[in-house]
Amino acid sequence: MNSIAEAPEVHLHTPAATPPISIKLMQPQDAAKWDQFVLECPEASFFHRAGWQPVIERAFGHKTWFYYAEADGKIVGVLPLAEIKSALFGHSLSSLPFCVYGGVATESAAARTALNASAQALAAKLNVGHLEYRNFKATEGAEQGWQTKELYVTFRKEIDADEEKNMLAIPRKQRAMVRKGIKFELKSELDEGVDRFFHAYSTSVHRLGTPVFSKKFFRLLKGTFGKDCEVMTIVKDGRVIASVMSFYFRDEVLPYYGGGTAEARDLAGNDFMYWELMRRSCARGLKVFDFGRSKLGTGAFDFKKNWGFEPQPLHYAYQLHKSTAVPDNNPLNPKYQLFIKMWQRMPLAMANLIGPHIVKNLG
C-alpha cells in the first residue's frame, strides 16, 4: 500500500572508496533479503521484519513505507514506517506503530544518514504532526532536532540453561505465585488458531478499560510469522484460564500479547503462564526472555519488576513537524480516565465490536 511509487530522491556523497548509498522501497520480492539483513543486523529486532508491512496494511488499512539502504547491491540498513491519520489522535509517521522497537537498523553511518533523510522528507511531504522512532537504544546524533520522552521501559533477562536456576531467580513472593499455579495443576497447550487466545486476551483488556484489537489482526500475525508467532493457552479441566501470543527472534522469546479470564487471579494463571513460557524456552535453548514494554507507574511495570527483571529505558525519539508538542496518547493521560471507566462498564461483546475501530488509530 505504498502511496509513493518510489522512494524520495536522496543522494549521499560518500568517499570514493565507499560504495554509494541508494534508498529504495521494499517490494514483495525484496522481503527475503530484507529479513536476512534483519536477522544478521545487531540493531534490528523482530519488529523490523518485512511481515509487519502486510500485517499493518491489511489489519488496519494504514499506508506504509519500508525503506532500505543499498550499497553494491546489498542491503545495509532498513527503516520501516507507517502513517496513522486520525481526527482524534493526530497525524503521525512512525517506526513502527503497534511495535515496541523500531527506528533505523544499520551498522553504516552513511546508511543511517540517508534513511533518516528519507524519513524526514516523507514526513514533510505527508505534512504529519510528528515523526517517531521507537529506538531500543540511544543513537548518536538522535538528539539533534529530536525530542524524547521518559514514559516507557522494557524488561529483558537472560534465560539460564538450568530450569531450576530460572525458578530460583524469581523473587520469593512471585515464585510462590508460580508454585500456586503448579499446585492447581494448570496445563499449557499450544494452539494453531487464535480463538482461545482472543477470548482470554479480550476479557483481560476489557477489565483494564482498553479497546481490543480485532481477531483479524491476531490471525494475520499468526499466518504471517508462522512458527515465529506462537499461541500458548493455559487450561484447567478444559477451561481456558489464560493465553499468550509470543514472538521468536534469533535466541529470544517475546511474550507480546497476553491475558487471563476471571479465574486467572484465583488460580495464579498469569504467573504460571509466564513461568511455563520461560520453562519451554529454556528447554528450546533460548537465551533471552523479553518481557516487553511497560509504562512507568503501571501495574504491568510492577508485575515485571516482581519477577526480578530490571527496567531498561526505551529511547523513543520524536521530530515535530506540524505539532507543537510530543504526543500524549496513553491511558495515564488524565483526559482518558472517564473513557476508561465507561469502557469497563460496556458489555464485552460491544467492546469487542467497537474496540478495533478505535485502537487501530492509537498505534
XYZ file of C-alpha atoms in Angstrom:
363
model
C 0.000 0.000 0.000
C 2.890 2.384 -0.642
C 1.369 5.731 -1.597
C 4.568 6.853 -3.324
C 5.770 4.771 -6.234
C 9.437 5.399 -5.492
C 11.494 6.435 -2.511
C 12.271 10.162 -2.261
C 15.473 11.065 -4.075
C 18.272 11.057 -1.508
C 21.794 11.488 -2.850
C 24.534 10.832 -0.364
C 28.086 11.808 -1.266
C 30.436 9.187 0.127
C 34.224 8.852 -0.067
C 35.484 7.459 -3.358
C 36.414 4.108 -1.792
C 32.916 3.724 -0.303
C 30.085 2.320 -2.458
C 27.318 4.916 -2.991
C 24.163 4.533 -0.890
C 20.786 4.382 -2.594
C 17.416 4.329 -0.827
C 14.659 2.057 -2.114
C 11.180 0.963 -1.106
C 10.775 -2.696 -0.276
C 8.732 -4.659 -2.799
C 7.286 -8.154 -2.204
C 10.239 -9.749 -3.998
C 12.626 -7.969 -1.594
C 11.130 -9.471 1.587
C 13.516 -12.437 1.820
C 16.691 -10.362 1.525
C 15.205 -7.737 3.868
C 14.585 -10.408 6.528
C 18.035 -11.900 6.047
C 19.555 -8.498 6.745
C 17.324 -8.042 9.810
C 18.353 -11.441 11.152
C 22.037 -10.550 10.871
C 21.957 -6.869 11.922
C 22.653 -6.388 15.677
C 20.460 -3.269 15.814
C 17.427 -4.978 14.250
C 14.555 -6.592 16.134
C 11.574 -8.804 15.415
C 9.655 -5.598 14.732
C 11.895 -4.765 11.787
C 10.777 -7.877 9.912
C 9.215 -7.454 6.484
C 5.994 -9.184 7.552
C 4.879 -6.147 9.527
C 4.127 -4.346 6.270
C 1.269 -6.629 5.120
C 0.050 -7.046 8.701
C -0.297 -3.287 9.296
C -1.775 -2.630 5.872
C -4.309 -5.483 5.967
C -5.279 -5.295 9.642
C -5.554 -1.507 9.963
C -5.554 -0.037 6.456
C -2.582 2.240 7.177
C -0.105 3.274 4.498
C 3.445 2.009 4.906
C 6.883 2.800 3.528
C 9.535 0.173 4.194
C 12.791 1.854 3.155
C 16.087 0.097 2.750
C 19.558 1.421 2.042
C 21.529 -0.432 -0.602
C 25.242 -0.372 -1.423
C 26.918 -2.604 -4.000
C 23.626 -4.458 -4.486
C 23.346 -5.379 -0.797
C 21.009 -4.102 1.910
C 22.988 -2.167 4.516
C 20.154 -0.622 6.503
C 16.362 -0.681 6.948
C 13.691 1.695 8.243
C 10.051 0.532 8.326
C 7.500 3.371 8.556
C 3.723 3.621 8.774
C 1.368 6.587 8.718
C -1.572 6.995 11.074
C -4.016 9.792 10.313
C -6.709 10.225 12.968
C -9.021 13.072 13.835
C -8.899 12.002 17.490
C -5.265 11.008 17.976
C -3.366 13.029 15.406
C -1.320 12.507 12.264
C 1.964 10.630 12.621
C 4.665 8.772 10.741
C 6.199 6.145 12.995
C 8.720 3.348 13.076
C 6.774 1.393 13.922
C 3.186 1.652 15.251
C 1.893 -1.407 17.147
C 5.529 -2.361 17.801
C 7.719 -1.687 20.836
C 11.007 -1.349 18.943
C 11.792 0.285 15.621
C 13.773 3.077 14.032
C 16.780 2.731 11.752
C 18.626 -0.590 11.884
C 22.110 -0.424 10.368
C 25.805 -0.580 11.138
C 26.572 2.042 8.481
C 26.701 5.736 9.407
C 26.117 6.646 5.751
C 23.036 4.419 5.542
C 21.670 5.896 8.764
C 22.053 9.419 7.409
C 20.362 8.522 4.121
C 17.468 6.649 5.769
C 16.900 9.496 8.228
C 16.838 11.978 5.359
C 14.285 9.845 3.511
C 12.018 9.613 6.552
C 12.183 13.344 7.194
C 11.467 14.137 3.545
C 8.460 11.815 3.629
C 7.202 13.317 6.906
C 7.372 16.784 5.348
C 5.623 15.605 2.177
C 2.807 13.965 4.166
C 2.536 17.063 6.387
C 2.407 14.935 9.548
C 2.288 16.218 13.082
C 5.380 14.284 14.090
C 7.881 11.625 13.059
C 8.579 8.955 15.680
C 11.351 6.375 16.066
C 10.856 3.683 18.690
C 14.534 3.164 19.369
C 15.652 0.363 21.665
C 18.938 2.150 22.304
C 20.040 5.765 22.131
C 21.578 6.521 18.736
C 24.333 9.025 18.142
C 23.054 12.350 16.890
C 19.401 11.494 17.539
C 19.142 14.414 19.984
C 19.718 16.990 17.247
C 16.300 18.309 16.305
C 14.507 15.489 18.114
C 12.684 15.329 21.428
C 12.474 12.398 23.829
C 10.012 11.379 26.493
C 10.572 9.231 29.565
C 7.470 7.059 29.523
C 8.372 3.508 28.512
C 10.846 0.929 29.709
C 11.497 -2.615 28.585
C 12.298 -5.701 30.635
C 14.803 -8.250 29.348
C 16.651 -11.017 31.156
C 18.880 -13.923 30.244
C 17.406 -17.411 30.459
C 19.667 -19.849 32.299
C 20.230 -23.231 30.694
C 19.198 -24.821 34.023
C 15.422 -24.775 34.583
C 15.711 -24.848 38.373
C 18.060 -21.846 38.367
C 15.441 -19.889 36.429
C 12.851 -20.774 39.058
C 15.152 -19.775 41.928
C 15.984 -16.486 40.186
C 12.331 -15.411 40.577
C 11.907 -13.415 43.824
C 10.317 -15.385 46.652
C 6.816 -13.866 46.652
C 6.469 -14.166 42.898
C 7.895 -17.684 42.979
C 5.174 -18.618 45.462
C 2.548 -17.490 42.928
C 4.135 -19.658 40.236
C 4.127 -22.661 42.569
C 0.494 -21.909 43.374
C -0.381 -22.301 39.695
C 1.584 -25.555 39.568
C -0.273 -26.800 42.649
C -3.612 -26.137 40.918
C -2.376 -28.471 38.144
C -2.685 -25.902 35.401
C -1.593 -27.160 31.991
C -0.230 -25.448 28.886
C -1.258 -26.203 25.317
C -0.027 -24.768 22.018
C -2.793 -23.541 19.700
C -2.782 -23.415 15.929
C -5.576 -20.814 15.917
C -6.287 -17.675 17.945
C -9.836 -18.260 19.229
C -8.960 -19.308 22.780
C -6.269 -16.670 22.972
C -8.669 -13.949 21.823
C -11.213 -14.937 24.462
C -8.651 -14.607 27.276
C -6.987 -11.504 25.878
C -10.170 -9.549 25.086
C -11.602 -10.354 28.526
C -8.436 -9.093 30.172
C -8.088 -5.788 28.310
C -11.799 -5.097 28.806
C -11.253 -5.274 32.576
C -8.490 -2.694 32.152
C -10.752 -0.389 30.133
C -8.646 -0.715 26.987
C -10.024 -1.197 23.442
C -9.116 -4.569 21.971
C -7.501 -5.345 18.626
C -9.532 -7.257 16.072
C -9.307 -11.030 15.881
C -8.267 -10.487 12.253
C -5.070 -8.772 13.462
C -4.045 -11.774 15.517
C -4.880 -14.172 12.693
C -2.672 -12.119 10.393
C 0.200 -12.192 12.873
C -0.073 -15.967 13.202
C -0.379 -16.504 9.461
C 2.393 -14.080 8.519
C 5.068 -15.091 11.003
C 4.271 -18.798 11.186
C 6.411 -20.744 13.655
C 7.887 -17.475 14.944
C 4.455 -16.492 16.316
C 3.179 -18.943 18.912
C -0.014 -19.095 20.968
C 0.192 -20.898 24.304
C -3.015 -21.359 26.298
C -3.298 -22.296 29.972
C -6.187 -24.583 30.869
C -7.756 -26.106 33.980
C -10.090 -29.060 33.488
C -10.595 -27.997 29.877
C -11.409 -24.363 30.745
C -9.326 -21.513 29.321
C -7.576 -19.671 32.156
C -5.025 -17.544 30.319
C -3.278 -17.297 26.962
C -0.259 -15.564 25.467
C 0.925 -14.823 21.927
C 4.725 -14.805 21.751
C 7.235 -13.907 19.054
C 10.554 -15.662 18.495
C 13.587 -13.890 17.084
C 17.112 -15.262 16.964
C 17.646 -16.669 20.501
C 14.918 -14.573 22.157
C 11.301 -15.150 23.161
C 8.968 -12.145 23.374
C 5.602 -12.696 25.095
C 3.771 -9.839 23.389
C 0.016 -10.127 23.904
C -1.399 -11.963 26.888
C -4.348 -12.042 29.227
C -6.419 -14.103 31.584
C -10.065 -14.838 32.279
C -11.825 -14.081 35.555
C -10.427 -17.304 37.068
C -6.821 -16.391 36.355
C -6.243 -14.374 39.515
C -7.528 -17.046 41.915
C -5.548 -19.782 40.149
C -2.382 -17.714 39.566
C -2.974 -18.325 35.883
C -0.890 -15.457 34.516
C 2.001 -16.238 36.852
C 2.014 -19.877 35.793
C 1.674 -18.878 32.137
C 4.842 -16.771 32.039
C 6.794 -19.362 34.012
C 5.636 -22.077 31.636
C 6.744 -19.972 28.667
C 10.123 -19.449 30.303
C 10.410 -23.164 31.067
C 9.572 -24.122 27.488
C 12.022 -21.513 26.172
C 14.763 -22.882 28.421
C 14.120 -26.366 27.029
C 14.435 -24.944 23.483
C 17.823 -23.459 24.287
C 16.738 -19.836 24.009
C 18.886 -17.242 25.763
C 16.751 -14.115 26.370
C 13.268 -13.580 27.818
C 11.979 -10.210 26.605
C 9.050 -9.270 28.847
C 8.373 -6.254 26.661
C 7.440 -2.630 27.111
C 5.572 -1.156 30.058
C 4.710 2.362 31.087
C 6.291 3.753 34.215
C 3.911 3.737 37.182
C 1.606 0.964 35.926
C 0.588 -2.434 37.234
C 2.348 -4.124 34.323
C 5.580 -2.361 35.319
C 5.265 -3.604 38.909
C 4.368 -7.143 37.800
C 7.522 -7.467 35.709
C 9.747 -5.986 38.417
C 8.310 -8.568 40.808
C 9.751 -11.234 38.520
C 13.238 -9.896 39.171
C 13.571 -8.074 35.830
C 15.279 -4.695 35.852
C 13.689 -1.934 33.728
C 15.738 -0.584 30.829
C 14.697 2.821 29.437
C 13.493 2.961 25.854
C 14.832 5.836 23.780
C 11.798 6.891 21.778
C 12.528 9.983 19.695
C 10.106 12.492 18.185
C 10.725 15.063 15.486
C 7.946 17.645 15.482
C 6.605 18.843 12.141
C 3.129 20.407 12.362
C 2.719 19.514 16.049
C 3.972 21.798 18.793
C 4.329 19.111 21.486
C 5.222 15.444 21.808
C 2.048 13.284 21.657
C 0.472 12.012 24.876
C -1.897 9.286 23.679
C -1.693 6.829 26.557
C -4.013 5.613 29.361
C -2.068 7.533 32.011
C -3.224 10.811 30.462
C -5.930 12.133 32.847
C -8.200 13.126 29.945
C -8.751 9.430 29.140
C -9.827 8.348 32.630
C -13.548 8.903 32.039
C -13.350 6.955 28.774
C -11.606 4.051 30.537
C -14.302 3.835 33.216
C -17.027 3.949 30.579
C -15.304 1.213 28.569
C -15.067 -1.065 31.606
C -18.842 -0.852 32.038
C -19.570 -1.637 28.386
C -20.724 -5.206 27.587
C -17.794 -7.306 26.358
C -19.430 -8.156 23.041
C -19.980 -4.467 22.267
C -16.443 -3.566 23.359
C -15.019 -6.237 21.053
C -17.087 -4.849 18.187
C -16.193 -1.186 18.657
C -12.676 -1.525 20.067
C -10.789 -2.373 16.845
C -12.049 0.825 15.163
C -10.518 2.896 17.991
C -7.290 1.059 18.729
C -6.168 0.999 15.098
C -5.574 4.755 15.340
C -3.551 4.601 18.555
C -0.552 2.668 17.227
